[in-house]
Structures are given as C-alpha cells and as structure tokens.
PDB file of C-alpha atoms in Angstrom:
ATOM      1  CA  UNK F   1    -139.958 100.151   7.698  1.00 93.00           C
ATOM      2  CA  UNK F   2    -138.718 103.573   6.577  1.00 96.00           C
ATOM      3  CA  UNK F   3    -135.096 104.260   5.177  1.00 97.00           C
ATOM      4  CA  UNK F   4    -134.171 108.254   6.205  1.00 97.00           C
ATOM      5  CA  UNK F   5    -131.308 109.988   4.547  1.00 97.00           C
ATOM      6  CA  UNK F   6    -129.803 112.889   5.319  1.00 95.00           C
ATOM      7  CA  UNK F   7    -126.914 113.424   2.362  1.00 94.00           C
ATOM      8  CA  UNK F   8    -124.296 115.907   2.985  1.00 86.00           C
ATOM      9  CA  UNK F   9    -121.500 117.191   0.961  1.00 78.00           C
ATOM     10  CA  UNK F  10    -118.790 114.699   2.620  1.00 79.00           C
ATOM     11  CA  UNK F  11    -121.104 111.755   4.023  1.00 89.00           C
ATOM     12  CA  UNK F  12    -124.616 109.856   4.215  1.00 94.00           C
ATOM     13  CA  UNK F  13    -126.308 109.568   7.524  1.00 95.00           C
ATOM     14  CA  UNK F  14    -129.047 106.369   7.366  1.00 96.00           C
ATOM     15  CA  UNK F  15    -131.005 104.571   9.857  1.00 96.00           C
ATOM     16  CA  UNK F  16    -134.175 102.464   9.073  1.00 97.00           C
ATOM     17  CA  UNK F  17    -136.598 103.149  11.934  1.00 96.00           C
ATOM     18  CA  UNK F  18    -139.934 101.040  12.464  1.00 93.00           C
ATOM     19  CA  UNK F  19    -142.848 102.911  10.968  1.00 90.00           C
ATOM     20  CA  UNK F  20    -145.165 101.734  13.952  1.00 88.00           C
ATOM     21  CA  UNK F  21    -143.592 103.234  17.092  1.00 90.00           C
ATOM     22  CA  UNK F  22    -139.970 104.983  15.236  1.00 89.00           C
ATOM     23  CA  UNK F  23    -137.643 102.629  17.092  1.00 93.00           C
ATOM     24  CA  UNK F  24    -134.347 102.848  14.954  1.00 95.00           C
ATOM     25  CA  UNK F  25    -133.427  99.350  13.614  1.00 96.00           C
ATOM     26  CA  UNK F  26    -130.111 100.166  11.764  1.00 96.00           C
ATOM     27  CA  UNK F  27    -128.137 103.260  11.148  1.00 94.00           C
ATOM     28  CA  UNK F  28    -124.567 104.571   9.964  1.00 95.00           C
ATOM     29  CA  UNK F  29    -122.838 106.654   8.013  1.00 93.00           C
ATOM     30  CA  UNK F  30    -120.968 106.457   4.778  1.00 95.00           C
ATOM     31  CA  UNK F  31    -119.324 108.286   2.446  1.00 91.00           C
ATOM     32  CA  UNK F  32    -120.385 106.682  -0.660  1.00 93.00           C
ATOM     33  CA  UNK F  33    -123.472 106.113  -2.625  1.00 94.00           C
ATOM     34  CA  UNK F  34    -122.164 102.331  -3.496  1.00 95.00           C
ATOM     35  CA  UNK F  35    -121.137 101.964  -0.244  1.00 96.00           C
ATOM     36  CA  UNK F  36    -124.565 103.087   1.023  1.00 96.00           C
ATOM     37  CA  UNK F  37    -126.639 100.587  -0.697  1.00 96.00           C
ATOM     38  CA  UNK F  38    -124.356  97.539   0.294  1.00 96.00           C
ATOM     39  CA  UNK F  39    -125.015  98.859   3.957  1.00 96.00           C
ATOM     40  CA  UNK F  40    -128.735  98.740   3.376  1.00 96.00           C
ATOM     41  CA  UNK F  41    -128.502  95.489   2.133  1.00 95.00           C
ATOM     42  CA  UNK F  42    -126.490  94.213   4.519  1.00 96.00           C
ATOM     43  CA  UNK F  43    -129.089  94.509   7.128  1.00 95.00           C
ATOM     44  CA  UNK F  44    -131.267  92.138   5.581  1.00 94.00           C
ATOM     45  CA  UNK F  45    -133.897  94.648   6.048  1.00 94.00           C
ATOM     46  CA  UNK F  46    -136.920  95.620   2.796  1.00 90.00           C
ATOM     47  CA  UNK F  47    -137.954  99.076   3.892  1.00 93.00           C
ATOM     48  CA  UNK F  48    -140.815  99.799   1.589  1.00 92.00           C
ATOM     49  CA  UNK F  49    -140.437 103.703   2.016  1.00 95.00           C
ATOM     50  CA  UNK F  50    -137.431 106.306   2.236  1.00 96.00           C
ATOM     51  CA  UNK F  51    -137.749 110.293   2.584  1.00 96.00           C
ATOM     52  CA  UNK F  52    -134.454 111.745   2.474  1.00 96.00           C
ATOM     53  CA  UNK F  53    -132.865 115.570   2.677  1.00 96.00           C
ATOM     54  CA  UNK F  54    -129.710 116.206   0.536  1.00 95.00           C
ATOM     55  CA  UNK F  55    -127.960 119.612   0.649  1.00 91.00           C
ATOM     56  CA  UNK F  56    -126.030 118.173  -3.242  1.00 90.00           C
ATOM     57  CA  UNK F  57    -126.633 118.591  -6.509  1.00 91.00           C
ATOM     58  CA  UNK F  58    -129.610 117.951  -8.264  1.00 92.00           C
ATOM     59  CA  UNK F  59    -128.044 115.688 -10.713  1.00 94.00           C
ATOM     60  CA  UNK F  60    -126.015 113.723  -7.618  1.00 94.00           C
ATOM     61  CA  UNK F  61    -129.294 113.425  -5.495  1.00 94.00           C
ATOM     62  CA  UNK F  62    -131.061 112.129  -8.813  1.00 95.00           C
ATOM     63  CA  UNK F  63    -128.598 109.627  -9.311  1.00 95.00           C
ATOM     64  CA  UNK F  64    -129.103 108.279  -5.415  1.00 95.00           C
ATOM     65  CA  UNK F  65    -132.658 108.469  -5.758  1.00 95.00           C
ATOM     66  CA  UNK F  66    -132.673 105.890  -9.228  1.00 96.00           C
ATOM     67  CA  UNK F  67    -130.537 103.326  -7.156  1.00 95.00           C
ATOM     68  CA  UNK F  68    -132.305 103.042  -4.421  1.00 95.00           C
ATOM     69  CA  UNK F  69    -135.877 102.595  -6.376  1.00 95.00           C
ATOM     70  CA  UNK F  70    -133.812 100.164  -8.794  1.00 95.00           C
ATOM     71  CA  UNK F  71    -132.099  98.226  -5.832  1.00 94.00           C
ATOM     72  CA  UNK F  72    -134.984  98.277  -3.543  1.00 94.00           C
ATOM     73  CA  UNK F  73    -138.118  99.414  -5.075  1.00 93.00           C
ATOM     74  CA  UNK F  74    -138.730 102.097  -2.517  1.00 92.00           C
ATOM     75  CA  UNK F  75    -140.907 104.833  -2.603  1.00 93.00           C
ATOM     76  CA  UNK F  76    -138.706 107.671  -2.022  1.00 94.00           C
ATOM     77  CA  UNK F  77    -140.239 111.374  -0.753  1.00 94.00           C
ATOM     78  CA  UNK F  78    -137.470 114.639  -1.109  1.00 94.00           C
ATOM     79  CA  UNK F  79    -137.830 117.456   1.413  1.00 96.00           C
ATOM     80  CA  UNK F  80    -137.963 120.485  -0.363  1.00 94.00           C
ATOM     81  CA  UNK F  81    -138.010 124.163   0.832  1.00 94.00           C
ATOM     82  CA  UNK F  82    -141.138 125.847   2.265  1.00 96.00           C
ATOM     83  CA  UNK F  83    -141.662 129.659   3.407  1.00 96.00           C
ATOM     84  CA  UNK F  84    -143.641 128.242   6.249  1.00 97.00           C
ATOM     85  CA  UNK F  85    -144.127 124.803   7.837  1.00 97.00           C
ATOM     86  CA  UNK F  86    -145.285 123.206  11.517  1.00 95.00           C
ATOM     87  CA  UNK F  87    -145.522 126.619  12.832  1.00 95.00           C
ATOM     88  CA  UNK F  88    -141.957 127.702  11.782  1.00 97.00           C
ATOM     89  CA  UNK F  89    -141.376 130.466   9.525  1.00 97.00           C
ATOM     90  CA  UNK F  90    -138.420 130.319   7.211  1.00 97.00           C
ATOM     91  CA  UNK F  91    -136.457 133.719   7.694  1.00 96.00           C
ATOM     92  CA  UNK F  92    -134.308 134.227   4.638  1.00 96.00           C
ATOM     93  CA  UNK F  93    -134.964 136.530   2.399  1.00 94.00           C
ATOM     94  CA  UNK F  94    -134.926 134.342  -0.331  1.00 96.00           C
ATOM     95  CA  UNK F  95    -136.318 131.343   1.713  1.00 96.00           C
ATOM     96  CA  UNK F  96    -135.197 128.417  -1.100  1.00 95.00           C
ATOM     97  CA  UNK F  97    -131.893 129.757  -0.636  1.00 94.00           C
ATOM     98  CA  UNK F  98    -131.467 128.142   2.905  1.00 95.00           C
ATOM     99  CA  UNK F  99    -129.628 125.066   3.210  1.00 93.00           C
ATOM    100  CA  UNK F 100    -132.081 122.091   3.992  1.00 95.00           C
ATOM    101  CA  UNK F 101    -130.227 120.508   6.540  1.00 93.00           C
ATOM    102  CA  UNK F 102    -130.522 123.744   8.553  1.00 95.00           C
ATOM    103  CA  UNK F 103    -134.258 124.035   7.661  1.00 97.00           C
ATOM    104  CA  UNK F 104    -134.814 120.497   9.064  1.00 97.00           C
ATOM    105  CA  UNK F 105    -132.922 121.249  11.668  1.00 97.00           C
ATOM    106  CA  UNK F 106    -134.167 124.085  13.243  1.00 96.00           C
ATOM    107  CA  UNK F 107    -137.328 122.787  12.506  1.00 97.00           C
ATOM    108  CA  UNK F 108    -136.744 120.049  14.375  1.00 97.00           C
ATOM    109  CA  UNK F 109    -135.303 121.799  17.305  1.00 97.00           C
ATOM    110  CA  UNK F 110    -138.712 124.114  17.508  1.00 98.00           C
ATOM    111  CA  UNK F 111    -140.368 121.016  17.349  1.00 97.00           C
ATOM    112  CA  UNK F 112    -139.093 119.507  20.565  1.00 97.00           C
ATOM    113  CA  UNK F 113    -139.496 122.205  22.803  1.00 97.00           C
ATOM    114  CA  UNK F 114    -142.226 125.007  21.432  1.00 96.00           C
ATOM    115  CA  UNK F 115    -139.436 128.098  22.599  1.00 97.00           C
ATOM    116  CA  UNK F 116    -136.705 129.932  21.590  1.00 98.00           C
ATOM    117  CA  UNK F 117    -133.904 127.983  20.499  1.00 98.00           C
ATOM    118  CA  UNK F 118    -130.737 127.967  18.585  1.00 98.00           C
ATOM    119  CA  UNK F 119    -129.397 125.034  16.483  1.00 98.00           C
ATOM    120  CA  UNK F 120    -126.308 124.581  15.982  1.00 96.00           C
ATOM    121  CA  UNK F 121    -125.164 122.098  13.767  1.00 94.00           C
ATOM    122  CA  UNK F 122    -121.661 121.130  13.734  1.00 92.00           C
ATOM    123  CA  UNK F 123    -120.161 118.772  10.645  1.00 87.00           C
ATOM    124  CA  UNK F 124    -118.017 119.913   7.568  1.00 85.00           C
ATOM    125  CA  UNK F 125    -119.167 123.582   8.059  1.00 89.00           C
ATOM    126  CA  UNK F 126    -120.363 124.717  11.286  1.00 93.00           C
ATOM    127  CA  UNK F 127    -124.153 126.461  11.494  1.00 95.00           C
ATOM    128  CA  UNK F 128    -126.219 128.312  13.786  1.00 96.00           C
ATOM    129  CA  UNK F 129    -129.765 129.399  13.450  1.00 98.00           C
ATOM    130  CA  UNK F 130    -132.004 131.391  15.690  1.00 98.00           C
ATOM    131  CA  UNK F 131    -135.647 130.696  16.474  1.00 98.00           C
ATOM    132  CA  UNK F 132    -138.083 132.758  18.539  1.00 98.00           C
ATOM    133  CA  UNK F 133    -140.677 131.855  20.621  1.00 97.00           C
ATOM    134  CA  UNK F 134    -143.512 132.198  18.278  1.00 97.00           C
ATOM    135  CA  UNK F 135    -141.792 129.901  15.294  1.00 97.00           C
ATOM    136  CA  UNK F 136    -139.634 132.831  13.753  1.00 98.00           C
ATOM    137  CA  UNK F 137    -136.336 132.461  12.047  1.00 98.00           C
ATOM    138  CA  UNK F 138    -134.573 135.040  12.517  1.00 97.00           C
ATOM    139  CA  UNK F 139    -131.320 133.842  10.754  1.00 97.00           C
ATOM    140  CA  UNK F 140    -127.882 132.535  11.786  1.00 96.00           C
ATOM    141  CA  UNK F 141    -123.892 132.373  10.766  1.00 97.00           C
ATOM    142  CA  UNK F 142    -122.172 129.633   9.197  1.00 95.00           C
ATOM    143  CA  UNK F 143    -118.012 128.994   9.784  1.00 92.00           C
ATOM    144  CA  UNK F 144    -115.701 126.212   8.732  1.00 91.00           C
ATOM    145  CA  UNK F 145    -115.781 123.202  10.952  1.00 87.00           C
ATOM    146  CA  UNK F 146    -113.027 120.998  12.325  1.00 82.00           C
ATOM    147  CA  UNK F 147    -112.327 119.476   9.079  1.00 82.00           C
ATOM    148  CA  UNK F 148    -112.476 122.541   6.973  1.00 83.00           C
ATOM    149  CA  UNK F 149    -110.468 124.648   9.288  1.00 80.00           C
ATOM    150  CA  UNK F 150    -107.790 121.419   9.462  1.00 79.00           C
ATOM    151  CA  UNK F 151    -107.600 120.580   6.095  1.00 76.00           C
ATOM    152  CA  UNK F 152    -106.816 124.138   5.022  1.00 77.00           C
ATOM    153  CA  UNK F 153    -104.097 124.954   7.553  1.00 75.00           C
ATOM    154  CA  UNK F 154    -102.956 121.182   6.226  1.00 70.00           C
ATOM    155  CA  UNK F 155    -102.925 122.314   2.885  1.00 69.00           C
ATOM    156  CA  UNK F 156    -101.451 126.211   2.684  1.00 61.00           C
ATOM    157  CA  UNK F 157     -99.440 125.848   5.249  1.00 67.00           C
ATOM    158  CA  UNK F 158     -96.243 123.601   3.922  1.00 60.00           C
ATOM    159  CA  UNK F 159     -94.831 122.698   7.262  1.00 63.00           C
ATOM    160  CA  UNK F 160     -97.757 121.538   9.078  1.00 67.00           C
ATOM    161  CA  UNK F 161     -98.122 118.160   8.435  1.00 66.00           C
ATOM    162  CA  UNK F 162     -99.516 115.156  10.726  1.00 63.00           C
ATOM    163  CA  UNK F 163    -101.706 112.088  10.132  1.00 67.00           C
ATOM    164  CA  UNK F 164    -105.146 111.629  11.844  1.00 69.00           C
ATOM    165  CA  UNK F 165    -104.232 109.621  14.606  1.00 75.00           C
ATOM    166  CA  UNK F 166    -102.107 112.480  15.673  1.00 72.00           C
ATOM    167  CA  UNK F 167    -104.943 114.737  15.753  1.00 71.00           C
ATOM    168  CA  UNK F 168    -106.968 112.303  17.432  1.00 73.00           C
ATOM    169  CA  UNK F 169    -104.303 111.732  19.704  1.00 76.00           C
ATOM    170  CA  UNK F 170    -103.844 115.880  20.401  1.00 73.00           C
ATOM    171  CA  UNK F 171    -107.492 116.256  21.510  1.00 76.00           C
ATOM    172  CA  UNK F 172    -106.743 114.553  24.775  1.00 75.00           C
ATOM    173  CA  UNK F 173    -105.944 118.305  26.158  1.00 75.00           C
ATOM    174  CA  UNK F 174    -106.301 121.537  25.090  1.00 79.00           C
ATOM    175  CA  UNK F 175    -103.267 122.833  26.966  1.00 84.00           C
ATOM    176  CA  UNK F 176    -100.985 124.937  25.106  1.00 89.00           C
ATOM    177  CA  UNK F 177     -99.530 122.892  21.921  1.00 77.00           C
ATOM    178  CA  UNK F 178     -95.889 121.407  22.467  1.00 80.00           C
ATOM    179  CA  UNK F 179     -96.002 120.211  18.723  1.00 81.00           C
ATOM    180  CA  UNK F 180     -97.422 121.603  16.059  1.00 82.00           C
ATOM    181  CA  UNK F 181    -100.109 118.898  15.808  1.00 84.00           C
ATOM    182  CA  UNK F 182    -101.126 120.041  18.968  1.00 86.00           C
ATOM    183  CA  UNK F 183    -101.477 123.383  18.761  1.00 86.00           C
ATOM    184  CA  UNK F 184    -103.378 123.098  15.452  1.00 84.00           C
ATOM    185  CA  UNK F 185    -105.833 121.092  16.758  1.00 85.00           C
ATOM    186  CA  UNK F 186    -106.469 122.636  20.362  1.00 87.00           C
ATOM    187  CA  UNK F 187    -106.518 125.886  18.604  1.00 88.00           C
ATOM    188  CA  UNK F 188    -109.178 124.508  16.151  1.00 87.00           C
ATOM    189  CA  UNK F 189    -110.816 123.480  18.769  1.00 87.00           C
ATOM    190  CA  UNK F 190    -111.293 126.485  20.841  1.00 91.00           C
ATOM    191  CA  UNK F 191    -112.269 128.287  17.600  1.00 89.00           C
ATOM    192  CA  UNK F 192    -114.972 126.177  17.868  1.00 90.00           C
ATOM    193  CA  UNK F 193    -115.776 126.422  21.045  1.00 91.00           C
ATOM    194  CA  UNK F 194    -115.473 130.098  21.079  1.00 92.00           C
ATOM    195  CA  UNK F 195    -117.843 130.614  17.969  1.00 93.00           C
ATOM    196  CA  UNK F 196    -120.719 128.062  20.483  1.00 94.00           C
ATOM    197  CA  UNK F 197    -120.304 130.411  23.276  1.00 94.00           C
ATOM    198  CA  UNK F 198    -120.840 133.541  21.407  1.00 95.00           C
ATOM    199  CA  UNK F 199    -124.196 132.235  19.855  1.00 96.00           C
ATOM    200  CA  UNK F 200    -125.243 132.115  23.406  1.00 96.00           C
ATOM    201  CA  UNK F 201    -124.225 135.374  23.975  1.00 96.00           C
ATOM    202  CA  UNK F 202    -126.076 136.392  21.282  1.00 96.00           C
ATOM    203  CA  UNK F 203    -129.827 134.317  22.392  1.00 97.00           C
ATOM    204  CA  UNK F 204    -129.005 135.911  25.873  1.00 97.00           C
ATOM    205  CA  UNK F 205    -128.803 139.127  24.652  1.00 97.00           C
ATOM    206  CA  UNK F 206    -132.598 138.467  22.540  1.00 97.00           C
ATOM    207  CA  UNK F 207    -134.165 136.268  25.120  1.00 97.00           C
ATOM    208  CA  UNK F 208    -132.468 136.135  28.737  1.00 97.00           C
ATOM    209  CA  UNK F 209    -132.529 132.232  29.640  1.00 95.00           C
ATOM    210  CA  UNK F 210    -135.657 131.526  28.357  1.00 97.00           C
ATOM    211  CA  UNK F 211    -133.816 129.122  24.947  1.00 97.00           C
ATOM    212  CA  UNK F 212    -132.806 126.097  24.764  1.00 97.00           C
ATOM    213  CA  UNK F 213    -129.367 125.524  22.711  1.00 97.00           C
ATOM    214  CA  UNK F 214    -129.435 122.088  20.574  1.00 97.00           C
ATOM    215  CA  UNK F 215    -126.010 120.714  19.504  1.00 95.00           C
ATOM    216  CA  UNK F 216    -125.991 118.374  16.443  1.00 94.00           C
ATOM    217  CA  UNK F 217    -123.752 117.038  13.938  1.00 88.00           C
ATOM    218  CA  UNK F 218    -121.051 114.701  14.010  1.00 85.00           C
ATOM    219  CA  UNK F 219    -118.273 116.757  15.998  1.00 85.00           C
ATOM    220  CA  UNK F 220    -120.916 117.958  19.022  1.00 87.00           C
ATOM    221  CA  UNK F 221    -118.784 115.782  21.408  1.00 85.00           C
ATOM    222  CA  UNK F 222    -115.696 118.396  20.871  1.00 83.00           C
ATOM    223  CA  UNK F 223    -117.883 121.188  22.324  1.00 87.00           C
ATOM    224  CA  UNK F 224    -120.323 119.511  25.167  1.00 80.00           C
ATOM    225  CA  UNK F 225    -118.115 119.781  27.775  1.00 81.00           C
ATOM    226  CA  UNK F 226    -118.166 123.786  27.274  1.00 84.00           C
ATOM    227  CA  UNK F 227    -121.876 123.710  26.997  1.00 89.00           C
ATOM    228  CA  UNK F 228    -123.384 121.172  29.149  1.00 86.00           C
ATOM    229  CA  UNK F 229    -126.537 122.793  29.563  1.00 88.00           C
ATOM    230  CA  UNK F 230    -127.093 122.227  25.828  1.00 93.00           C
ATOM    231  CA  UNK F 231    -129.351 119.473  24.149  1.00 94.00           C
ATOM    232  CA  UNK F 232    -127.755 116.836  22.441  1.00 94.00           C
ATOM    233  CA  UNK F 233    -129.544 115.731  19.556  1.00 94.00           C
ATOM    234  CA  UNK F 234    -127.793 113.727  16.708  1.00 89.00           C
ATOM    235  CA  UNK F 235    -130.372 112.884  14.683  1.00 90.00           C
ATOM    236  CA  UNK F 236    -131.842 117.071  14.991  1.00 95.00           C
ATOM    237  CA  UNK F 237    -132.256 116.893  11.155  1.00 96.00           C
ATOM    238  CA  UNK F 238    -134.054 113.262  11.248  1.00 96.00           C
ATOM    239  CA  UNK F 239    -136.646 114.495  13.474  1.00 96.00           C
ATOM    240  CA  UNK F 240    -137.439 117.713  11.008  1.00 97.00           C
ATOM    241  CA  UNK F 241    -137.111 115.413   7.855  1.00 97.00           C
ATOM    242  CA  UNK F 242    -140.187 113.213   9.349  1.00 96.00           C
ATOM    243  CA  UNK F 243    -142.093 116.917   9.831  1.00 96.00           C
ATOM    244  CA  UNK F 244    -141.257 117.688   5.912  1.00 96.00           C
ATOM    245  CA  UNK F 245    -142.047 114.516   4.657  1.00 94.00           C
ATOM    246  CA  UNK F 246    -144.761 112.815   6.637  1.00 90.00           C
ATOM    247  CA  UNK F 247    -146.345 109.107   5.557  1.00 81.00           C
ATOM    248  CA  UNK F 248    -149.682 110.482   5.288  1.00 68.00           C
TER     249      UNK F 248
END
C-alpha cells in the first residue's frame, strides 16, 4: 500500500491507494500533522511506502517526514521541481520558483488528456495554469480563494461579522444579498466564478475549443454549475505526484 500526501498551507489531503491496481482504500483531510497520523492509524492499514508534495516549509515538511518514518517506518519519496518532466515543460522563468502543487497539477491534467488544457485549482488561493498542446507551460494567475477573500473582508471590515453556518447557509442563492452575510458570500462567489470564466476566455482566445478545462481543489463544487463542460478532478495533484515520484 502507498500513503500520498499532498500538504498545503491550511490542510493535509491523504488517501492510501493499493499499489497493485491504485484503488483508493482510505482518504481525508486534516489540518494537523498529529491529527494526520492518528487518521493513518486509525485505518488499521501498514502502508510500506508514502511520496508526498508539500508547498511548506522545509523545516515543517521535515518535521512530517521524521513522524511518519518513526510512527510507521515508511519509505517516504518528496516531489521536487524539474525544468522538464513526462513531456511537460515547466514555463517559469525561474522554474523552482513554481508552486508544486501547481506543477503536479498541471502535470497531471496534461497527463489525462495529451491537449491543451488549463488547471485550475481552487483551495486557500485560487490558481490557473495554461498548457499547450505539445506539453508547454505557458504560465497562469493566482487570486485569493473563498477563504482568503472571506476572512479578510471578516477581518478589516468591523461590521461584517457572521459565523460559518451562515455562510454555508447564504450559498443556497446567489440572488442579490438581503443581509450582509449574504451579499458577502454571493459576491465572493461570483468573484470566483468570474475569474473561471475569464481563464476560458483567455484558452479560447490561444486555442478555439480544442482544451479541456480541469477544476480541482476543495471549493470546485462552488463553480461547476458555471462550467459544466469542465473536468472534475479532485485528486488532479495525486495523479501528477504518482508521475514525480514513481515506485520504480
């Protein structure tokens, strides 16, 4: 069995898949490295291998890394940047300078379907990345996500203030807000669906129809119903961490 990572700045995405055939045995997210490892555990499960990608620090991800070899005695492989892998071509300028997850993602994305695509990637921060037919990167845009763009009205702005049921709660339309919850989170909202639509703009104007559009990350439900000709793919990053860090 393989444990995969994927350790963002807020949360860890897990799942132990079957090395045989990939099924997916066990999976979650938590916010914790503690809480982590008594998840792993819980599963009564002894995967003997775990690659992971982690967009923290070096000294956080090193600290991860020890307790899980000391708690499990795993073998644990790191994807790491590369200028060029699986017939993708990493288009920054400064190509260690690209955030992993998005490397793994739009890796991933090319993966699937050999054409243009765009990635975008939709958790703490939002991200989009562009890839051509032939494997190149030709770059992308990153904007605060739901919680970013929440939290700060939230926090500079003294008289907004509501719980997250509310906001839950608010999401149920997105006609104009009656209370302030409301129009701070359908406004949110279609800042986020206004910032998907104008990456396809942009891939129409390079490439016509010929892309596919991948939506990943843990608020792509607040957007598919504005793009439902878009790929769904929550575990995008997954399938470009098994590219980076192969068994063999």
């Amino acid at each position: 069995m393989i444990l995969e990572l994927d350790c963002g700045n807020s949360f860890i995405k897990w799942r132990i898949i079957r090395r045989a055939d990939a099924a997916v045995l066990a999976g979650g997210v938590v916010d914790s490295d503690k809480a982590l490892l008594l998840a792993i555990e819980a599963t009564g499960m002894a995967p003997g291998f775990c690659r992971l990608v982690s967009v923290r620090s070096e000294e956080e991800t090193s600290v991860l890394v020890e307790s899980l070899v000391s708690a499990f005695a795993l073998e644990v492989r790191r994807a790491g940047p590369a200028r060029e892998l699986a017939g993708v071509r990493n288009g920054y300028e400064d190509f260690e300078r690209l955030g992993l997850d998005r490397w793994l993602a739009l890796l991933g994305g090319y993966h699937l379907v050999k054409r243009a695509c765009v990635v975008i990637d939709l958790g703490t921060a939002v991200t989009s990345d562009f890839v051509n037919a032939s494997g190149e990167h030709l770059g992308g845009f990153i904007c605060p996500g739901m919680p970013l763009m929440r939290n700060q009205l939230r926090t500079h702005t003294r008289r907004i203030r509501y719980d997250d049921a509310s906001a839950e709660q608010a999401l149920s339309s997105l006609a104009p807000g009656r209370m302030t919850v409301e129009a701070v989170e359908r406004g949110c909202m279609l800042m986020l669906q206004g910032f998907v639509l104008t990456q396809i703009e942009q891939a129409r104007a390079l490439w016509g129809e010929e892309f596919t559009l991948f939506i990943t990350g843990g608020d792509a439900p607040l957007v598919n119903q504005a793009v439902p000709s878009a790929q769904v793919v929550p575990d995008l990053v997954f399938v470009g961490l098994a590219i980076a860090c192969p068994l063999d």
